[in-house]
mmCIF file of C-alpha atoms in Angstrom:
data_model
loop_
_atom_site.group_PDB
_atom_site.id
_atom_site.type_symbol
_atom_site.label_atom_id
_atom_site.label_comp_id
_atom_site.label_asym_id
_atom_site.label_seq_id
_atom_site.Cartn_x
_atom_site.Cartn_y
_atom_site.Cartn_z
ATOM 1 C CA PRO A 1 -12.845 -6.210 11.564
ATOM 2 C CA GLU A 2 -13.540 -9.315 9.296
ATOM 3 C CA LEU A 3 -9.781 -9.873 8.012
ATOM 4 C CA CYS A 4 -7.279 -8.909 10.477
ATOM 5 C CA ALA A 5 -3.645 -8.444 8.878
ATOM 6 C CA VAL A 6 -0.207 -6.875 9.413
ATOM 7 C CA PHE A 7 1.517 -5.854 6.059
ATOM 8 C CA HIS A 8 5.035 -6.478 5.953
ATOM 9 C CA CYS A 9 7.816 -5.876 3.275
ATOM 10 C CA ARG A 10 7.969 -8.486 0.424
ATOM 11 C CA ASP A 11 12.105 -8.212 0.400
ATOM 12 C CA CYS A 12 12.733 -7.650 4.304
ATOM 13 C CA TRP A 13 9.286 -8.539 6.144
ATOM 14 C CA THR A 14 9.549 -5.095 7.990
ATOM 15 C CA VAL A 15 6.185 -4.199 9.370
ATOM 16 C CA LEU A 16 4.551 -1.355 7.287
ATOM 17 C CA GLY A 17 1.150 -1.209 8.381
ATOM 18 C CA ASP A 18 -1.710 -3.280 9.250
ATOM 19 C CA SER A 19 -5.608 -3.944 8.293
ATOM 20 C CA LEU A 20 -6.815 -1.718 10.759
ATOM 21 C CA GLN A 21 -5.608 1.300 8.967
ATOM 22 C CA LEU A 22 -6.825 0.097 5.763
ATOM 23 C CA CYS A 23 -9.527 2.511 3.835
ATOM 24 C CA SER A 24 -9.777 0.728 0.725
ATOM 25 C CA PRO A 25 -8.715 -2.451 -1.121
ATOM 26 C CA GLY A 26 -7.878 -0.033 -4.061
ATOM 27 C CA THR A 27 -8.796 -0.674 -7.598
ATOM 28 C CA ALA A 28 -8.005 -3.673 -9.778
ATOM 29 C CA ARG A 29 -6.448 -1.443 -12.441
ATOM 30 C CA VAL A 30 -3.957 -0.102 -9.927
ATOM 31 C CA GLY A 31 -3.456 -3.251 -7.707
ATOM 32 C CA VAL A 32 -2.957 -1.489 -4.490
ATOM 33 C CA LEU A 33 -3.897 -1.295 -0.845
ATOM 34 C CA VAL A 34 -4.845 2.233 0.647
ATOM 35 C CA CYS A 35 -3.765 3.045 3.928
ATOM 36 C CA LEU A 36 -4.684 5.805 6.501
ATOM 37 C CA LYS A 37 -1.588 5.464 8.108
ATOM 38 C CA VAL A 38 1.589 3.597 8.340
ATOM 39 C CA THR A 39 4.733 2.822 10.493
ATOM 40 C CA ALA A 40 7.620 4.780 11.051
ATOM 41 C CA ASP A 41 9.471 2.179 8.535
ATOM 42 C CA VAL A 42 7.764 3.649 5.593
ATOM 43 C CA VAL A 43 9.162 6.577 4.178
ATOM 44 C CA TRP A 44 8.472 8.675 1.093
ATOM 45 C CA GLU A 45 10.610 10.792 -0.891
ATOM 46 C CA ASP A 46 10.339 14.384 -0.831
ATOM 47 C CA SER A 47 10.721 14.939 -4.714
ATOM 48 C CA LEU A 48 7.547 14.572 -6.691
ATOM 49 C CA LEU A 49 7.511 11.895 -9.379
ATOM 50 C CA VAL A 50 5.293 11.866 -12.406
ATOM 51 C CA GLY A 51 3.722 8.496 -14.085
ATOM 52 C CA LEU A 52 4.930 8.082 -17.547
ATOM 53 C CA GLU A 53 2.976 4.759 -17.930
ATOM 54 C CA ALA A 54 -0.317 3.373 -16.849
ATOM 55 C CA PRO A 55 -1.773 3.141 -14.251
ATOM 56 C CA LEU A 56 0.012 6.285 -12.907
ATOM 57 C CA LEU A 57 -0.013 7.903 -16.290
ATOM 58 C CA GLY A 58 -0.290 11.880 -15.577
ATOM 59 C CA CYS A 59 -0.229 11.596 -12.158
ATOM 60 C CA ALA A 60 2.083 13.412 -9.754
ATOM 61 C CA TYR A 61 3.443 11.223 -6.393
ATOM 62 C CA ASN A 62 5.967 10.548 -3.802
ATOM 63 C CA ALA A 63 7.405 7.128 -3.563
ATOM 64 C CA LEU A 64 7.114 4.999 -0.556
ATOM 65 C CA CYS A 65 10.022 2.905 0.532
ATOM 66 C CA CYS A 66 10.954 0.314 3.340
ATOM 67 C CA ARG A 67 13.200 2.088 5.535
ATOM 68 C CA SER A 68 14.892 -1.554 6.499
ATOM 69 C CA CYS A 69 16.019 -2.188 2.534
ATOM 70 C CA GLY A 70 14.944 0.631 0.207
ATOM 71 C CA LEU A 71 12.101 -1.312 -1.708
ATOM 72 C CA ALA A 72 9.642 0.967 -3.466
ATOM 73 C CA VAL A 73 6.489 -0.468 -1.877
ATOM 74 C CA GLY A 74 3.826 2.055 -2.784
ATOM 75 C CA PHE A 75 2.927 5.625 -3.546
ATOM 76 C CA ILE A 76 1.189 8.849 -2.273
ATOM 77 C CA LEU A 77 -0.794 10.638 -5.061
ATOM 78 C CA TYR A 78 -0.217 14.294 -5.025
ATOM 79 C CA SER A 79 -2.365 15.079 -8.303
ATOM 80 C CA ALA A 80 -4.104 12.497 -10.160
ATOM 81 C CA THR A 81 -6.867 11.771 -12.763
ATOM 82 C CA SER A 82 -10.446 11.985 -11.863
ATOM 83 C CA ASP A 83 -10.456 8.000 -11.627
ATOM 84 C CA LEU A 84 -7.940 7.837 -9.088
ATOM 85 C CA ALA A 85 -8.433 11.630 -7.375
ATOM 86 C CA SER A 86 -9.907 9.781 -4.239
ATOM 87 C CA LEU A 87 -6.704 8.318 -3.396
ATOM 88 C CA ARG A 88 -4.717 11.477 -2.970
ATOM 89 C CA GLY A 89 -3.301 11.957 0.323
ATOM 90 C CA LEU A 90 -3.721 8.732 0.932
ATOM 91 C CA PHE A 91 -0.685 5.746 1.584
ATOM 92 C CA CYS A 92 -0.965 3.194 -1.316
ATOM 93 C CA PHE A 93 0.681 -0.127 -1.236
ATOM 94 C CA PHE A 94 1.747 -2.053 -4.422
ATOM 95 C CA LYS A 95 -0.017 -5.881 -3.788
ATOM 96 C CA ASP A 96 2.857 -7.290 -5.540
ATOM 97 C CA ARG A 97 5.699 -5.610 -2.973
ATOM 98 C CA ILE A 98 3.821 -6.514 0.260
ATOM 99 C CA LEU A 99 3.213 -9.705 2.079
ATOM 100 C CA CYS A 100 0.024 -10.373 4.593
ATOM 101 C CA TYR A 101 0.259 -11.845 7.860
ATOM 102 C CA LEU A 102 -3.375 -12.937 8.485
ATOM 103 C CA LEU A 103 -3.977 -13.306 12.613
ATOM 104 C CA GLU A 104 -6.588 -15.556 12.617
ATOM 105 C CA ASN A 105 -4.595 -18.440 10.770
ATOM 106 C CA GLN A 106 -1.252 -17.317 11.737
ATOM 107 C CA MET A 107 -0.845 -17.411 7.772
ATOM 108 C CA VAL A 108 1.450 -15.371 5.334
ATOM 109 C CA VAL A 109 0.342 -14.797 2.126
ATOM 110 C CA GLU A 110 1.130 -12.533 -0.847
ATOM 111 C CA ALA A 111 -1.142 -9.193 -0.942
ATOM 112 C CA SER A 112 -2.653 -10.242 -3.966
ATOM 113 C CA LYS A 113 -4.083 -13.201 -3.121
ATOM 114 C CA VAL A 114 -6.035 -11.540 0.127
ATOM 115 C CA ASP A 115 -9.494 -10.205 -0.532
ATOM 116 C CA PHE A 116 -10.286 -7.435 1.932
ATOM 117 C CA PRO A 117 -13.885 -5.973 2.560
ATOM 118 C CA ALA A 118 -14.688 -2.674 1.163
ATOM 119 C CA VAL A 119 -14.228 0.038 3.437
ATOM 120 C CA THR A 120 -16.298 3.286 3.479
ATOM 121 C CA LEU A 121 -14.756 6.403 4.774
#
């Protein structure tokens, strides 16, 4: 992989996932990193929420939270508009809620400041 990173909760630094499971750098409109798998420290609520504002307007989703501190770190789309349909069933982390520990240079940076390469499934 070109860019190896570990994703941490912004509030408590719990490890949530890594770039080896990254399947999409997301879309600029939504501001997420999309992963196939996450750690056991990511929990999701059973109840579905419905987005009332952009970018998730009209989408049904489960909220993802950090098990340690309870911060809402992302979502799993259940139903979505056509432009977000490719994200259904995947773990989407809000870039502004996670930090990235970059393994190569051993630095911690905000996820919004990292440009991950595009990955194709």
